[in-house]
Amino acid sequence: MNKMVYREKLNQLLADVHELESLIGELLAEEEPGAQLLFKSGSRAYSILEGIKEIENEQIRQMNTRLVERQDELSHLSVLLDQYQRMAEACKKDILATKQEIENSEPLLSQKKEEVKETVLPKEPEPIIEEPVQKEEVKSPTESVREEPVKEPVQKTAEAPQPAPVMAKGNVSLNDLLEKKNLSDFRKAFSLNDRFRFRRDLFHGNEEQMNQVISDLNQIDSLDEALRFIDKNLSWDMNNETVTDFIKLLEKRYI
């Protein structure tokens, strides 16, 4: 019941009450009240009671309606809470899995660094350069023979060539080579924040799709081919900041 209808019913009740008051006043003025006046007074009193009862029933109906709406809201909130709890559990599992991957990759990274250190070229021994021995000069008999002192071989140490720094093509450093070797599995290029951001912004929260794309990229041997794969299979906006960060990590794999 809207406010206008509610006010109209109240005004009608007020009018009926005034009329009943007038009828009762007439009854008080008569020494012997007539049957017709008594009937009219009773009818008006009954109409007032019915009006009050109708307003009361409408109020009860509205209260029941609001109660049902509140119950529906509570049910909806309960469903949302259950969904959030499941999402929180899934995120917790992802965090634990990522942490385990990081812990498992650290010993392997240390081992690979040790292997690279061992592959550094050993220092070559310094070569020994000998100068030729000067022979005695034989003079003619008329000349006095002078003996020249025999010079001992002089050993000189030549500077050993310094091993050239290990460089890849271009100006790639040893750290870049290590990083490339560690990025043979593209999944290990992601930090924990990258993993959540890429899955949310680029794969719409689909963990399975992201893992499949990474697995496909791991099978590709060149950056150009990888970019063609992304352009063909994924509808990404290449100007998007998140897409740009993903491509930068992909480029490091093909340095």
GROMACS .gro file of N, CA, C and O in nm, residues 95-202:
model
  432
   95ILE      N    1   4.930  -2.053  -0.415
   95ILE     CA    2   5.046  -1.993  -0.347
   95ILE      C    3   5.142  -2.102  -0.297
   95ILE      O    4   5.264  -2.092  -0.313
   96LEU      N    5   5.085  -2.207  -0.237
   96LEU     CA    6   5.170  -2.316  -0.187
   96LEU      C    7   5.241  -2.387  -0.302
   96LEU      O    8   5.359  -2.423  -0.290
   97ALA      N    9   5.168  -2.408  -0.414
   97ALA     CA   10   5.229  -2.475  -0.529
   97ALA      C   11   5.342  -2.392  -0.587
   97ALA      O   12   5.449  -2.443  -0.621
   98THR      N   13   5.319  -2.260  -0.599
   98THR     CA   14   5.422  -2.170  -0.653
   98THR      C   15   5.543  -2.165  -0.560
   98THR      O   16   5.658  -2.164  -0.605
   99LYS      N   17   5.517  -2.160  -0.431
   99LYS     CA   18   5.627  -2.159  -0.335
   99LYS      C   19   5.710  -2.286  -0.345
   99LYS      O   20   5.834  -2.282  -0.339
  100GLN      N   21   5.641  -2.401  -0.365
  100GLN     CA   22   5.712  -2.527  -0.378
  100GLN      C   23   5.797  -2.529  -0.504
  100GLN      O   24   5.910  -2.580  -0.504
  101GLU      N   25   5.742  -2.471  -0.614
  101GLU     CA   26   5.820  -2.464  -0.739
  101GLU      C   27   5.946  -2.381  -0.720
  101GLU      O   28   6.053  -2.416  -0.771
  102ILE      N   29   5.932  -2.267  -0.650
  102ILE     CA   30   6.048  -2.181  -0.627
  102ILE      C   31   6.153  -2.254  -0.544
  102ILE      O   32   6.273  -2.249  -0.573
  103GLU      N   33   6.109  -2.323  -0.439
  103GLU     CA   34   6.202  -2.395  -0.353
  103GLU      C   35   6.274  -2.507  -0.430
  103GLU      O   36   6.391  -2.533  -0.409
  104ASN      N   37   6.199  -2.573  -0.520
  104ASN     CA   38   6.260  -2.682  -0.597
  104ASN      C   39   6.357  -2.630  -0.702
  104ASN      O   40   6.453  -2.699  -0.739
  105SER      N   41   6.332  -2.508  -0.753
  105SER     CA   42   6.418  -2.455  -0.859
  105SER      C   43   6.548  -2.394  -0.805
  105SER      O   44   6.646  -2.381  -0.878
  106GLU      N   45   6.551  -2.355  -0.677
  106GLU     CA   46   6.671  -2.291  -0.621
  106GLU      C   47   6.793  -2.383  -0.622
  106GLU      O   48   6.902  -2.341  -0.665
  107PRO      N   49   6.784  -2.511  -0.577
  107PRO     CA   50   6.904  -2.597  -0.585
  107PRO      C   51   6.950  -2.619  -0.729
  107PRO      O   52   7.069  -2.623  -0.757
  108LEU      N   53   6.854  -2.633  -0.822
  108LEU     CA   54   6.891  -2.652  -0.963
  108LEU      C   55   6.964  -2.530  -1.018
  108LEU      O   56   7.061  -2.542  -1.092
  109LEU      N   57   6.918  -2.410  -0.981
  109LEU     CA   58   6.983  -2.287  -1.026
  109LEU      C   59   7.126  -2.279  -0.973
  109LEU      O   60   7.218  -2.243  -1.044
  110SER      N   61   7.144  -2.314  -0.846
  110SER     CA   62   7.279  -2.311  -0.787
  110SER      C   63   7.371  -2.410  -0.858
  110SER      O   64   7.488  -2.382  -0.885
  111GLN      N   65   7.317  -2.528  -0.889
  111GLN     CA   66   7.398  -2.629  -0.959
  111GLN      C   67   7.439  -2.582  -1.097
  111GLN      O   68   7.552  -2.601  -1.140
  112LYS      N   69   7.345  -2.515  -1.168
  112LYS     CA   70   7.378  -2.466  -1.302
  112LYS      C   71   7.484  -2.357  -1.297
  112LYS      O   72   7.571  -2.347  -1.384
  113LYS      N   73   7.477  -2.271  -1.196
  113LYS     CA   74   7.579  -2.167  -1.181
  113LYS      C   75   7.716  -2.229  -1.158
  113LYS      O   76   7.817  -2.182  -1.212
  114GLU      N   77   7.722  -2.337  -1.077
  114GLU     CA   78   7.850  -2.404  -1.053
  114GLU      C   79   7.904  -2.465  -1.181
  114GLU      O   80   8.024  -2.462  -1.209
  115GLU      N   81   7.812  -2.522  -1.264
  115GLU     CA   82   7.855  -2.581  -1.390
  115GLU      C   83   7.913  -2.476  -1.483
  115GLU      O   84   8.012  -2.498  -1.552
  116VAL      N   85   7.851  -2.358  -1.485
  116VAL     CA   86   7.901  -2.251  -1.572
  116VAL      C   87   8.037  -2.203  -1.524
  116VAL      O   88   8.126  -2.174  -1.604
  117LYS      N   89   8.056  -2.195  -1.393
  117LYS     CA   90   8.187  -2.154  -1.341
  117LYS      C   91   8.296  -2.252  -1.383
  117LYS      O   92   8.410  -2.214  -1.413
  118GLU      N   93   8.263  -2.382  -1.383
  118GLU     CA   94   8.362  -2.482  -1.417
  118GLU      C   95   8.399  -2.478  -1.566
  118GLU      O   96   8.505  -2.526  -1.606
  119THR      N   97   8.308  -2.424  -1.649
  119THR     CA   98   8.335  -2.419  -1.793
  119THR      C   99   8.422  -2.301  -1.834
  119THR      O  100   8.453  -2.285  -1.952
  120VAL      N  101   8.462  -2.213  -1.744
  120VAL     CA  102   8.550  -2.101  -1.776
  120VAL      C  103   8.686  -2.153  -1.822
  120VAL      O  104   8.742  -2.246  -1.763
  121LEU      N  105   8.738  -2.098  -1.928
  121LEU     CA  106   8.864  -2.146  -1.984
  121LEU      C  107   8.977  -2.142  -1.882
  121LEU      O  108   8.997  -2.041  -1.815
  122PRO      N  109   9.058  -2.250  -1.869
  122PRO     CA  110   9.172  -2.248  -1.775
  122PRO      C  111   9.283  -2.158  -1.826
  122PRO      O  112   9.299  -2.137  -1.945
  123LYS      N  113   9.357  -2.106  -1.736
  123LYS     CA  114   9.468  -2.017  -1.770
  123LYS      C  115   9.582  -2.098  -1.833
  123LYS      O  116   9.627  -2.197  -1.776
  124GLU      N  117   9.624  -2.058  -1.953
  124GLU     CA  118   9.729  -2.130  -2.025
  124GLU      C  119   9.866  -2.104  -1.961
  124GLU      O  120   9.891  -1.995  -1.909
  125PRO      N  121   9.956  -2.203  -1.965
  125PRO     CA  122  10.091  -2.181  -1.908
  125PRO      C  123  10.168  -2.079  -1.991
  125PRO      O  124  10.149  -2.065  -2.111
  126GLU      N  125  10.253  -2.005  -1.925
  126GLU     CA  126  10.331  -1.902  -1.992
  126GLU      C  127  10.438  -1.965  -2.079
  126GLU      O  128  10.518  -2.047  -2.032
  127PRO      N  129  10.439  -1.932  -2.208
  127PRO     CA  130  10.544  -1.992  -2.295
  127PRO      C  131  10.683  -1.936  -2.265
  127PRO      O  132  10.697  -1.821  -2.224
  128ILE      N  133  10.787  -2.017  -2.283
  128ILE     CA  134  10.925  -1.976  -2.259
  128ILE      C  135  10.992  -1.946  -2.392
  128ILE      O  136  10.993  -2.030  -2.483
  129ILE      N  137  11.041  -1.825  -2.407
  129ILE     CA  138  11.106  -1.783  -2.531
  129ILE      C  139  11.257  -1.784  -2.511
  129ILE      O  140  11.309  -1.718  -2.419
  130GLU      N  141  11.329  -1.861  -2.590
  130GLU     CA  142  11.474  -1.870  -2.579
  130GLU      C  143  11.540  -1.790  -2.692
  130GLU      O  144  11.498  -1.798  -2.807
  131GLU      N  145  11.641  -1.711  -2.657
  131GLU     CA  146  11.717  -1.637  -2.758
  131GLU      C  147  11.832  -1.724  -2.808
  131GLU      O  148  11.892  -1.801  -2.731
  132PRO      N  149  11.865  -1.716  -2.935
  132PRO     CA  150  11.974  -1.800  -2.990
  132PRO      C  151  12.111  -1.765  -2.929
  132PRO      O  152  12.136  -1.651  -2.895
  133VAL      N  153  12.196  -1.866  -2.916
  133VAL     CA  154  12.331  -1.848  -2.860
  133VAL      C  155  12.424  -1.794  -2.969
  133VAL      O  156  12.426  -1.845  -3.082
  134GLN      N  157  12.495  -1.690  -2.938
  134GLN     CA  158  12.589  -1.631  -3.034
  134GLN      C  159  12.715  -1.720  -3.045
  134GLN      O  160  12.775  -1.758  -2.945
  135LYS      N  161  12.748  -1.756  -3.171
  135LYS     CA  162  12.866  -1.840  -3.194
  135LYS      C  163  12.995  -1.757  -3.192
  135LYS      O  164  12.991  -1.637  -3.214
  136GLU      N  165  13.113  -1.826  -3.170
  136GLU     CA  166  13.241  -1.758  -3.168
  136GLU      C  167  13.279  -1.714  -3.309
  136GLU      O  168  13.255  -1.784  -3.408
  137GLU      N  169  13.331  -1.596  -3.316
  137GLU     CA  170  13.375  -1.542  -3.446
  137GLU      C  171  13.524  -1.580  -3.464
  137GLU      O  172  13.609  -1.548  -3.382
  138VAL      N  173  13.555  -1.653  -3.569
  138VAL     CA  174  13.694  -1.701  -3.596
  138VAL      C  175  13.769  -1.594  -3.674
  138VAL      O  176  13.725  -1.554  -3.783
  139LYS      N  177  13.877  -1.547  -3.619
  139LYS     CA  178  13.959  -1.444  -3.683
  139LYS      C  179  14.069  -1.510  -3.767
  139LYS      O  180  14.104  -1.628  -3.749
  140SER      N  181  14.126  -1.435  -3.847
  140SER     CA  182  14.240  -1.483  -3.928
  140SER      C  183  14.362  -1.503  -3.837
  140SER      O  184  14.370  -1.443  -3.730
  141PRO      N  185  14.464  -1.584  -3.881
  141PRO     CA  186  14.579  -1.612  -3.793
  141PRO      C  187  14.657  -1.489  -3.756
  141PRO      O  188  14.722  -1.484  -3.653
  142THR      N  189  14.654  -1.385  -3.845
  142THR     CA  190  14.735  -1.268  -3.818
  142THR      C  191  14.672  -1.181  -3.710
  142THR      O  192  14.738  -1.093  -3.658
  143GLU      N  193  14.555  -1.209  -3.692
  143GLU     CA  194  14.486  -1.128  -3.591
  143GLU      C  195  14.480  -1.206  -3.461
  143GLU      O  196  14.476  -1.330  -3.460
  144SER      N  197  14.489  -1.129  -3.362
  144SER     CA  198  14.476  -1.193  -3.229
  144SER      C  199  14.335  -1.245  -3.212
  144SER      O  200  14.238  -1.182  -3.254
  145VAL      N  201  14.330  -1.359  -3.156
  145VAL     CA  202  14.199  -1.422  -3.136
  145VAL      C  203  14.141  -1.373  -3.004
  145VAL      O  204  14.204  -1.387  -2.900
  146ARG      N  205  14.026  -1.318  -3.020
  146ARG     CA  206  13.955  -1.274  -2.897
  146ARG      C  207  13.834  -1.364  -2.874
  146ARG      O  208  13.755  -1.390  -2.965
  147GLU      N  209  13.829  -1.409  -2.757
  147GLU     CA  210  13.715  -1.494  -2.723
  147GLU      C  211  13.601  -1.409  -2.672
  147GLU      O  212  13.618  -1.326  -2.585
  148GLU      N  213  13.490  -1.429  -2.736
  148GLU     CA  214  13.367  -1.362  -2.691
  148GLU      C  215  13.298  -1.448  -2.587
  148GLU      O  216  13.289  -1.571  -2.602
  149PRO      N  217  13.260  -1.385  -2.482
  149PRO     CA  218  13.188  -1.465  -2.381
  149PRO      C  219  13.058  -1.522  -2.438
  149PRO      O  220  12.988  -1.458  -2.514
  150VAL      N  221  13.040  -1.643  -2.405
  150VAL     CA  222  12.916  -1.710  -2.451
  150VAL      C  223  12.799  -1.664  -2.364
  150VAL      O  224  12.804  -1.674  -2.241
  151LYS      N  225  12.701  -1.616  -2.436
  151LYS     CA  226  12.583  -1.568  -2.360
  151LYS      C  227  12.488  -1.683  -2.331
  151LYS      O  228  12.461  -1.766  -2.418
  152GLU      N  229  12.449  -1.688  -2.208
  152GLU     CA  230  12.354  -1.791  -2.166
  152GLU      C  231  12.215  -1.760  -2.224
  152GLU      O  232  12.179  -1.645  -2.242
  153PRO      N  233  12.141  -1.863  -2.253
  153PRO     CA  234  12.002  -1.837  -2.302
  153PRO      C  235  11.923  -1.759  -2.199
  153PRO      O  236  11.928  -1.787  -2.080
  154VAL      N  237  11.863  -1.660  -2.250
  154VAL     CA  238  11.780  -1.576  -2.162
  154VAL      C  239  11.635  -1.620  -2.174
  154VAL      O  240  11.580  -1.628  -2.284
  155GLN      N  241  11.580  -1.651  -2.065
  155GLN     CA  242  11.439  -1.690  -2.064
  155GLN      C  243  11.352  -1.569  -2.036
  155GLN      O  244  11.374  -1.498  -1.940
  156LYS      N  245  11.263  -1.546  -2.126
  156LYS     CA  246  11.169  -1.436  -2.107
  156LYS      C  247  11.027  -1.493  -2.101
  156LYS      O  248  10.995  -1.589  -2.170
  157THR      N  249  10.955  -1.432  -2.018
  157THR     CA  250  10.815  -1.478  -2.001
  157THR      C  251  10.724  -1.384  -2.076
  157THR      O  252  10.723  -1.263  -2.053
  158ALA      N  253  10.655  -1.441  -2.170
  158ALA     CA  254  10.556  -1.359  -2.245
  158ALA      C  255  10.426  -1.358  -2.169
  158ALA      O  256  10.390  -1.453  -2.101
  159GLU      N  257  10.365  -1.247  -2.182
  159GLU     CA  258  10.235  -1.236  -2.112
  159GLU      C  259  10.134  -1.329  -2.176
  159GLU      O  260  10.116  -1.328  -2.298
  160ALA      N  261  10.073  -1.411  -2.092
  160ALA     CA  262   9.971  -1.504  -2.145
  160ALA      C  263   9.847  -1.427  -2.184
  160ALA      O  264   9.806  -1.336  -2.113
  161PRO      N  265   9.792  -1.461  -2.298
  161PRO     CA  266   9.667  -1.390  -2.337
  161PRO      C  267   9.556  -1.417  -2.238
  161PRO      O  268   9.537  -1.530  -2.194
  162GLN      N  269   9.495  -1.311  -2.203
  162GLN     CA  270   9.384  -1.325  -2.108
  162GLN      C  271   9.265  -1.388  -2.179
  162GLN      O  272   9.233  -1.352  -2.292
  163PRO      N  273   9.200  -1.482  -2.112
  163PRO     CA  274   9.082  -1.544  -2.177
  163PRO      C  275   8.975  -1.440  -2.201
  163PRO      O  276   8.947  -1.358  -2.115
  164ALA      N  277   8.923  -1.444  -2.320
  164ALA     CA  278   8.815  -1.348  -2.355
  164ALA      C  279   8.693  -1.378  -2.271
  164ALA      O  280   8.663  -1.493  -2.240
  165PRO      N  281   8.625  -1.274  -2.228
  165PRO     CA  282   8.504  -1.298  -2.148
  165PRO      C  283   8.403  -1.377  -2.229
  165PRO      O  284   8.390  -1.360  -2.349
  166VAL      N  285   8.336  -1.464  -2.158
  166VAL     CA  286   8.235  -1.547  -2.223
  166VAL      C  287   8.120  -1.459  -2.264
  166VAL      O  288   8.054  -1.399  -2.180
  167MET      N  289   8.100  -1.448  -2.395
  167MET     CA  290   7.994  -1.362  -2.447
  167MET      C  291   7.911  -1.439  -2.545
  167MET      O  292   7.962  -1.521  -2.621
  168ALA      N  293   7.785  -1.412  -2.546
  168ALA     CA  294   7.698  -1.465  -2.649
  168ALA      C  295   7.698  -1.365  -2.761
  168ALA      O  296   7.760  -1.261  -2.754
  169LYS      N  297   7.622  -1.397  -2.869
  169LYS     CA  298   7.617  -1.303  -2.980
  169LYS      C  299   7.556  -1.173  -2.933
  169LYS      O  300   7.469  -1.169  -2.848
  170GLY      N  301   7.598  -1.061  -2.996
  170GLY     CA  302   7.556  -0.929  -2.950
  170GLY      C  303   7.637  -0.892  -2.829
  170GLY      O  304   7.755  -0.920  -2.820
  171ASN      N  305   7.578  -0.829  -2.733
  171ASN     CA  306   7.643  -0.789  -2.609
  171ASN      C  307   7.576  -0.858  -2.490
  171ASN      O  308   7.541  -0.794  -2.393
  172VAL      N  309   7.551  -0.987  -2.500
  172VAL     CA  310   7.481  -1.060  -2.394
  172VAL      C  311   7.581  -1.102  -2.288
  172VAL      O  312   7.686  -1.158  -2.318
  173SER      N  313   7.548  -1.077  -2.164
  173SER     CA  314   7.638  -1.108  -2.052
  173SER      C  315   7.618  -1.252  -2.007
  173SER      O  316   7.525  -1.322  -2.048
  174LEU      N  317   7.711  -1.295  -1.916
  174LEU     CA  318   7.699  -1.430  -1.860
  174LEU      C  319   7.570  -1.446  -1.783
  174LEU      O  320   7.507  -1.550  -1.787
  175ASN      N  321   7.530  -1.340  -1.713
  175ASN     CA  322   7.402  -1.346  -1.641
  175ASN      C  323   7.286  -1.369  -1.735
  175ASN      O  324   7.191  -1.441  -1.702
  176ASP      N  325   7.292  -1.305  -1.855
  176ASP     CA  326   7.185  -1.325  -1.953
  176ASP      C  327   7.180  -1.469  -1.998
  176ASP      O  328   7.074  -1.527  -2.019
  177LEU      N  329   7.303  -1.530  -2.018
  177LEU     CA  330   7.306  -1.671  -2.059
  177LEU      C  331   7.247  -1.761  -1.953
  177LEU      O  332   7.175  -1.855  -1.981
  178LEU      N  333   7.283  -1.732  -1.828
  178LEU     CA  334   7.225  -1.809  -1.717
  178LEU      C  335   7.073  -1.796  -1.715
  178LEU      O  336   7.001  -1.892  -1.695
  179GLU      N  337   7.030  -1.671  -1.734
  179GLU     CA  338   6.884  -1.646  -1.729
  179GLU      C  339   6.814  -1.721  -1.842
  179GLU      O  340   6.709  -1.780  -1.824
  180LYS      N  341   6.879  -1.718  -1.964
  180LYS     CA  342   6.818  -1.789  -2.075
  180LYS      C  343   6.813  -1.939  -2.048
  180LYS      O  344   6.714  -2.006  -2.076
  181LYS      N  345   6.921  -1.992  -1.990
  181LYS     CA  346   6.923  -2.135  -1.961
  181LYS      C  347   6.815  -2.172  -1.861
  181LYS      O  348   6.750  -2.275  -1.870
  182ASN      N  349   6.794  -2.086  -1.763
  182ASN     CA  350   6.690  -2.111  -1.662
  182ASN      C  351   6.550  -2.091  -1.718
  182ASN      O  352   6.453  -2.136  -1.659
  183LEU      N  353   6.537  -2.017  -1.834
  183LEU     CA  354   6.405  -1.991  -1.892
  183LEU      C  355   6.369  -2.093  -1.999
  183LEU      O  356   6.281  -2.068  -2.081
  184SER      N  357   6.442  -2.206  -2.003
  184SER     CA  358   6.401  -2.310  -2.097
  184SER      C  359   6.259  -2.354  -2.067
  184SER      O  360   6.186  -2.395  -2.156
  185ASP      N  361   6.219  -2.348  -1.941
  185ASP     CA  362   6.077  -2.362  -1.904
  185ASP      C  363   6.024  -2.223  -1.878
  185ASP      O  364   6.057  -2.160  -1.778
  186PHE      N  365   5.944  -2.171  -1.971
  186PHE     CA  366   5.898  -2.032  -1.965
  186PHE      C  367   5.821  -2.002  -1.836
  186PHE      O  368   5.817  -1.890  -1.789
  187ARG      N  369   5.763  -2.106  -1.778
  187ARG     CA  370   5.685  -2.087  -1.655
  187ARG      C  371   5.771  -2.031  -1.541
  187ARG      O  372   5.724  -1.956  -1.457
  188LYS      N  373   5.902  -2.065  -1.542
  188LYS     CA  374   5.991  -2.022  -1.434
  188LYS      C  375   6.031  -1.876  -1.447
  188LYS      O  376   6.098  -1.823  -1.360
  189ALA      N  377   5.991  -1.813  -1.557
  189ALA     CA  378   6.022  -1.670  -1.574
  189ALA      C  379   5.929  -1.583  -1.492
  189ALA      O  380   5.956  -1.466  -1.470
  190PHE      N  381   5.818  -1.640  -1.446
  190PHE     CA  382   5.717  -1.561  -1.375
  190PHE      C  383   5.750  -1.550  -1.227
  190PHE      O  384   5.787  -1.649  -1.163
  191SER      N  385   5.733  -1.430  -1.175
  191SER     CA  386   5.729  -1.416  -1.029
  191SER      C  387   5.590  -1.454  -0.981
  191SER      O  388   5.499  -1.478  -1.061
  192LEU      N  389   5.573  -1.459  -0.849
  192LEU     CA  390   5.442  -1.493  -0.794
  192LEU      C  391   5.338  -1.390  -0.835
  192LEU      O  392   5.226  -1.424  -0.875
  193ASN      N  393   5.375  -1.261  -0.831
  193ASN     CA  394   5.280  -1.156  -0.872
  193ASN      C  395   5.247  -1.165  -1.021
  193ASN      O  396   5.132  -1.145  -1.061
  194ASP      N  397   5.352  -1.196  -1.103
  194ASP     CA  398   5.328  -1.210  -1.247
  194ASP      C  399   5.227  -1.321  -1.274
  194ASP      O  400   5.138  -1.307  -1.357
  195ARG      N  401   5.245  -1.432  -1.205
  195ARG     CA  402   5.159  -1.548  -1.229
  195ARG      C  403   5.012  -1.514  -1.203
  195ARG      O  404   4.925  -1.544  -1.286
  196PHE      N  405   4.984  -1.446  -1.090
  196PHE     CA  406   4.845  -1.410  -1.060
  196PHE      C  407   4.794  -1.305  -1.157
  196PHE      O  408   4.679  -1.311  -1.202
  197ARG      N  409   4.881  -1.206  -1.193
  197ARG     CA  410   4.835  -1.097  -1.281
  197ARG      C  411   4.807  -1.149  -1.421
  197ARG      O  412   4.705  -1.116  -1.482
  198PHE      N  413   4.896  -1.233  -1.476
  198PHE     CA  414   4.874  -1.285  -1.611
  198PHE      C  415   4.750  -1.375  -1.614
  198PHE      O  416   4.672  -1.369  -1.710
  199ARG      N  417   4.736  -1.458  -1.512
  199ARG     CA  418   4.618  -1.547  -1.513
  199ARG      C  419   4.490  -1.466  -1.505
  199ARG      O  420   4.393  -1.496  -1.574
  200ARG      N  421   4.489  -1.358  -1.426
  200ARG     CA  422   4.368  -1.277  -1.410
  200ARG      C  423   4.339  -1.191  -1.531
  200ARG      O  424   4.227  -1.191  -1.583
  201ASP      N  425   4.443  -1.120  -1.584
  201ASP     CA  426   4.420  -1.020  -1.689
  201ASP      C  427   4.424  -1.079  -1.830
  201ASP      O  428   4.354  -1.029  -1.919
  202LEU      N  429   4.506  -1.183  -1.852
  202LEU     CA  430   4.523  -1.234  -1.988
  202LEU      C  431   4.445  -1.362  -2.014
  202LEU      O  432   4.407  -1.390  -2.128
   0.00000   0.00000   0.00000
